[in-house]
């Protein structure tokens, strides 16, 4: 009996180091190593680009079990910045995103799919302008490793398209969507 218990203990001890556990990360917004950018068509003639300056979030990631990953991001919609103060004031107004009433947008992942080619699909719920809809983010793992400050980091990039009508946001001219470009670098907790 003692030999059996010892053998089971030894077997468990040899298996445990190989069992991967997801690492938890905080998105590095303090170091400006992450960004949430947008591009929206302007009257069908050109594009307006901008970003949200204030957001936070965290994610878990295990390269051995990518599909167990999770992501949560909170965006301060009052921080919308298209590099034009009067336009930003208008976009933040009740005519469009109504940032004074809906000051936070939130994304929470519901599943992550490893596409097998280095790309992943992050599915989740986006709450924006008081409405919640499922979205998919086409993402790529950029890399992970130690940083010069003694920490450990992981980085991703992703894109998604949002239809403004799905969130009850007014459409101006033929422009019905906004393309989001996400750059996320996290510091392991």
GROMACS .gro file of C-alpha atoms in nm:
model
  189
    1UNK     CA    1   0.000   0.000   0.000
    2UNK     CA    2   0.280   0.243   0.092
    3UNK     CA    3   0.456   0.163  -0.238
    4UNK     CA    4   0.134   0.232  -0.430
    5UNK     CA    5   0.084   0.568  -0.255
    6UNK     CA    6   0.448   0.659  -0.311
    7UNK     CA    7   0.418   0.569  -0.680
    8UNK     CA    8   0.100   0.777  -0.715
    9UNK     CA    9   0.267   1.069  -0.539
   10UNK     CA   10   0.570   1.046  -0.765
   11UNK     CA   11   0.349   1.025  -1.074
   12UNK     CA   12   0.150   1.331  -0.962
   13UNK     CA   13   0.469   1.523  -0.886
   14UNK     CA   14   0.608   1.455  -1.234
   15UNK     CA   15   0.283   1.554  -1.405
   16UNK     CA   16   0.220   1.878  -1.217
   17UNK     CA   17   0.509   2.077  -1.366
   18UNK     CA   18   0.388   1.996  -1.719
   19UNK     CA   19   0.032   2.106  -1.653
   20UNK     CA   20   0.007   2.461  -1.781
   21UNK     CA   21  -0.185   2.723  -1.590
   22UNK     CA   22  -0.304   3.047  -1.744
   23UNK     CA   23  -0.110   3.358  -1.645
   24UNK     CA   24  -0.306   3.668  -1.552
   25UNK     CA   25  -0.207   4.005  -1.697
   26UNK     CA   26  -0.299   4.369  -1.643
   27UNK     CA   27  -0.316   4.575  -1.961
   28UNK     CA   28  -0.029   4.825  -1.954
   29UNK     CA   29  -0.206   5.156  -2.003
   30UNK     CA   30   0.017   5.341  -1.754
   31UNK     CA   31   0.319   5.283  -1.976
   32UNK     CA   32   0.113   5.361  -2.289
   33UNK     CA   33   0.190   5.015  -2.425
   34UNK     CA   34  -0.167   4.953  -2.532
   35UNK     CA   35  -0.414   5.142  -2.747
   36UNK     CA   36  -0.773   5.130  -2.864
   37UNK     CA   37  -0.797   5.302  -3.201
   38UNK     CA   38  -1.083   5.359  -3.441
   39UNK     CA   39  -1.133   5.450  -3.804
   40UNK     CA   40  -1.470   5.568  -3.932
   41UNK     CA   41  -1.560   5.670  -4.287
   42UNK     CA   42  -1.633   6.041  -4.328
   43UNK     CA   43  -1.919   6.104  -4.572
   44UNK     CA   44  -1.782   5.832  -4.800
   45UNK     CA   45  -1.485   6.050  -4.902
   46UNK     CA   46  -1.218   5.973  -4.645
   47UNK     CA   47  -1.163   5.836  -4.295
   48UNK     CA   48  -1.138   5.990  -3.952
   49UNK     CA   49  -0.900   5.817  -3.715
   50UNK     CA   50  -0.893   5.844  -3.341
   51UNK     CA   51  -0.849   5.662  -3.014
   52UNK     CA   52  -0.978   5.627  -2.662
   53UNK     CA   53  -0.717   5.766  -2.426
   54UNK     CA   54  -0.847   5.611  -2.103
   55UNK     CA   55  -0.920   5.241  -2.057
   56UNK     CA   56  -0.815   4.951  -1.841
   57UNK     CA   57  -0.847   4.578  -1.837
   58UNK     CA   58  -0.694   4.242  -1.781
   59UNK     CA   59  -0.662   3.908  -1.952
   60UNK     CA   60  -0.556   3.553  -1.882
   61UNK     CA   61  -0.348   3.362  -2.134
   62UNK     CA   62  -0.201   3.014  -2.147
   63UNK     CA   63  -0.016   2.934  -2.471
   64UNK     CA   64  -0.073   2.561  -2.407
   65UNK     CA   65  -0.449   2.614  -2.374
   66UNK     CA   66  -0.535   2.930  -2.568
   67UNK     CA   67  -0.906   2.853  -2.562
   68UNK     CA   68  -0.912   2.895  -2.182
   69UNK     CA   69  -0.808   3.261  -2.221
   70UNK     CA   70  -1.031   3.546  -2.102
   71UNK     CA   71  -1.038   3.923  -2.162
   72UNK     CA   72  -1.215   4.212  -1.987
   73UNK     CA   73  -1.171   4.574  -2.100
   74UNK     CA   74  -1.339   4.893  -1.973
   75UNK     CA   75  -1.326   5.204  -2.192
   76UNK     CA   76  -1.393   5.560  -2.079
   77UNK     CA   77  -1.593   5.693  -2.375
   78UNK     CA   78  -1.542   6.053  -2.258
   79UNK     CA   79  -1.175   6.007  -2.354
   80UNK     CA   80  -1.255   5.977  -2.726
   81UNK     CA   81  -0.987   6.173  -2.915
   82UNK     CA   82  -0.980   6.229  -3.293
   83UNK     CA   83  -0.729   6.513  -3.266
   84UNK     CA   84  -0.996   6.777  -3.328
   85UNK     CA   85  -1.161   6.927  -3.019
   86UNK     CA   86  -1.484   7.048  -3.183
   87UNK     CA   87  -1.538   6.719  -3.368
   88UNK     CA   88  -1.467   6.524  -3.048
   89UNK     CA   89  -1.723   6.733  -2.861
   90UNK     CA   90  -1.980   6.653  -3.132
   91UNK     CA   91  -1.900   6.277  -3.143
   92UNK     CA   92  -1.923   6.259  -2.761
   93UNK     CA   93  -2.259   6.443  -2.764
   94UNK     CA   94  -2.609   6.296  -2.764
   95UNK     CA   95  -2.599   6.317  -3.146
   96UNK     CA   96  -2.366   6.015  -3.148
   97UNK     CA   97  -2.212   5.820  -2.853
   98UNK     CA   98  -2.367   6.031  -2.573
   99UNK     CA   99  -2.060   5.991  -2.352
  100UNK     CA  100  -2.212   6.194  -2.068
  101UNK     CA  101  -2.489   5.932  -2.031
  102UNK     CA  102  -2.292   5.623  -2.142
  103UNK     CA  103  -1.945   5.700  -2.010
  104UNK     CA  104  -1.821   5.342  -2.008
  105UNK     CA  105  -1.803   5.077  -2.277
  106UNK     CA  106  -1.715   4.723  -2.169
  107UNK     CA  107  -1.592   4.414  -2.352
  108UNK     CA  108  -1.606   4.072  -2.184
  109UNK     CA  109  -1.493   3.765  -2.372
  110UNK     CA  110  -1.721   3.463  -2.391
  111UNK     CA  111  -1.485   3.232  -2.582
  112UNK     CA  112  -1.146   3.228  -2.748
  113UNK     CA  113  -1.073   3.009  -3.049
  114UNK     CA  114  -0.721   2.907  -3.146
  115UNK     CA  115  -0.723   2.906  -3.528
  116UNK     CA  116  -0.406   2.696  -3.541
  117UNK     CA  117  -0.209   2.940  -3.755
  118UNK     CA  118  -0.099   3.187  -3.485
  119UNK     CA  119  -0.426   3.375  -3.507
  120UNK     CA  120  -0.711   3.361  -3.259
  121UNK     CA  121  -1.074   3.467  -3.262
  122UNK     CA  122  -1.197   3.635  -2.946
  123UNK     CA  123  -1.574   3.629  -2.910
  124UNK     CA  124  -1.744   3.839  -2.649
  125UNK     CA  125  -2.006   4.090  -2.551
  126UNK     CA  126  -1.952   4.461  -2.612
  127UNK     CA  127  -2.166   4.704  -2.418
  128UNK     CA  128  -2.164   5.045  -2.586
  129UNK     CA  129  -2.419   5.328  -2.581
  130UNK     CA  130  -2.636   5.126  -2.342
  131UNK     CA  131  -2.665   4.825  -2.574
  132UNK     CA  132  -2.488   4.489  -2.552
  133UNK     CA  133  -2.410   4.285  -2.864
  134UNK     CA  134  -2.183   3.991  -2.942
  135UNK     CA  135  -1.872   4.073  -3.145
  136UNK     CA  136  -1.571   3.881  -3.275
  137UNK     CA  137  -1.218   4.015  -3.271
  138UNK     CA  138  -0.965   3.876  -3.519
  139UNK     CA  139  -0.644   3.872  -3.313
  140UNK     CA  140  -0.282   3.769  -3.335
  141UNK     CA  141  -0.039   3.680  -3.059
  142UNK     CA  142   0.264   3.907  -3.101
  143UNK     CA  143   0.496   3.766  -2.836
  144UNK     CA  144   0.576   3.718  -2.470
  145UNK     CA  145   0.883   3.739  -2.251
  146UNK     CA  146   1.073   3.913  -1.977
  147UNK     CA  147   1.096   4.291  -1.979
  148UNK     CA  148   1.393   4.508  -1.867
  149UNK     CA  149   1.218   4.593  -1.536
  150UNK     CA  150   1.194   4.239  -1.403
  151UNK     CA  151   0.840   4.173  -1.522
  152UNK     CA  152   0.692   3.943  -1.782
  153UNK     CA  153   0.474   4.066  -2.070
  154UNK     CA  154   0.250   3.930  -2.344
  155UNK     CA  155   0.119   4.123  -2.643
  156UNK     CA  156  -0.162   4.091  -2.896
  157UNK     CA  157  -0.318   4.290  -3.177
  158UNK     CA  158  -0.671   4.267  -3.308
  159UNK     CA  159  -0.936   4.419  -3.530
  160UNK     CA  160  -1.314   4.423  -3.544
  161UNK     CA  161  -1.587   4.613  -3.724
  162UNK     CA  162  -1.885   4.756  -3.536
  163UNK     CA  163  -2.211   4.845  -3.708
  164UNK     CA  164  -2.324   5.172  -3.549
  165UNK     CA  165  -2.696   5.089  -3.583
  166UNK     CA  166  -2.643   4.779  -3.364
  167UNK     CA  167  -2.564   5.018  -3.078
  168UNK     CA  168  -2.827   5.280  -3.156
  169UNK     CA  169  -2.560   5.529  -3.268
  170UNK     CA  170  -2.660   5.771  -3.544
  171UNK     CA  171  -2.516   5.721  -3.889
  172UNK     CA  172  -2.397   6.029  -4.077
  173UNK     CA  173  -2.407   5.999  -4.456
  174UNK     CA  174  -2.326   5.658  -4.603
  175UNK     CA  175  -2.098   5.568  -4.309
  176UNK     CA  176  -2.257   5.284  -4.113
  177UNK     CA  177  -1.962   5.129  -3.933
  178UNK     CA  178  -1.646   5.191  -3.733
  179UNK     CA  179  -1.333   4.976  -3.759
  180UNK     CA  180  -1.153   4.915  -3.432
  181UNK     CA  181  -0.780   4.842  -3.409
  182UNK     CA  182  -0.655   4.709  -3.076
  183UNK     CA  183  -0.302   4.681  -2.945
  184UNK     CA  184  -0.276   4.512  -2.607
  185UNK     CA  185   0.037   4.457  -2.401
  186UNK     CA  186  -0.014   4.308  -2.059
  187UNK     CA  187   0.212   4.278  -1.756
  188UNK     CA  188   0.185   3.948  -1.571
  189UNK     CA  189   0.044   3.989  -1.221
   0.00000   0.00000   0.00000
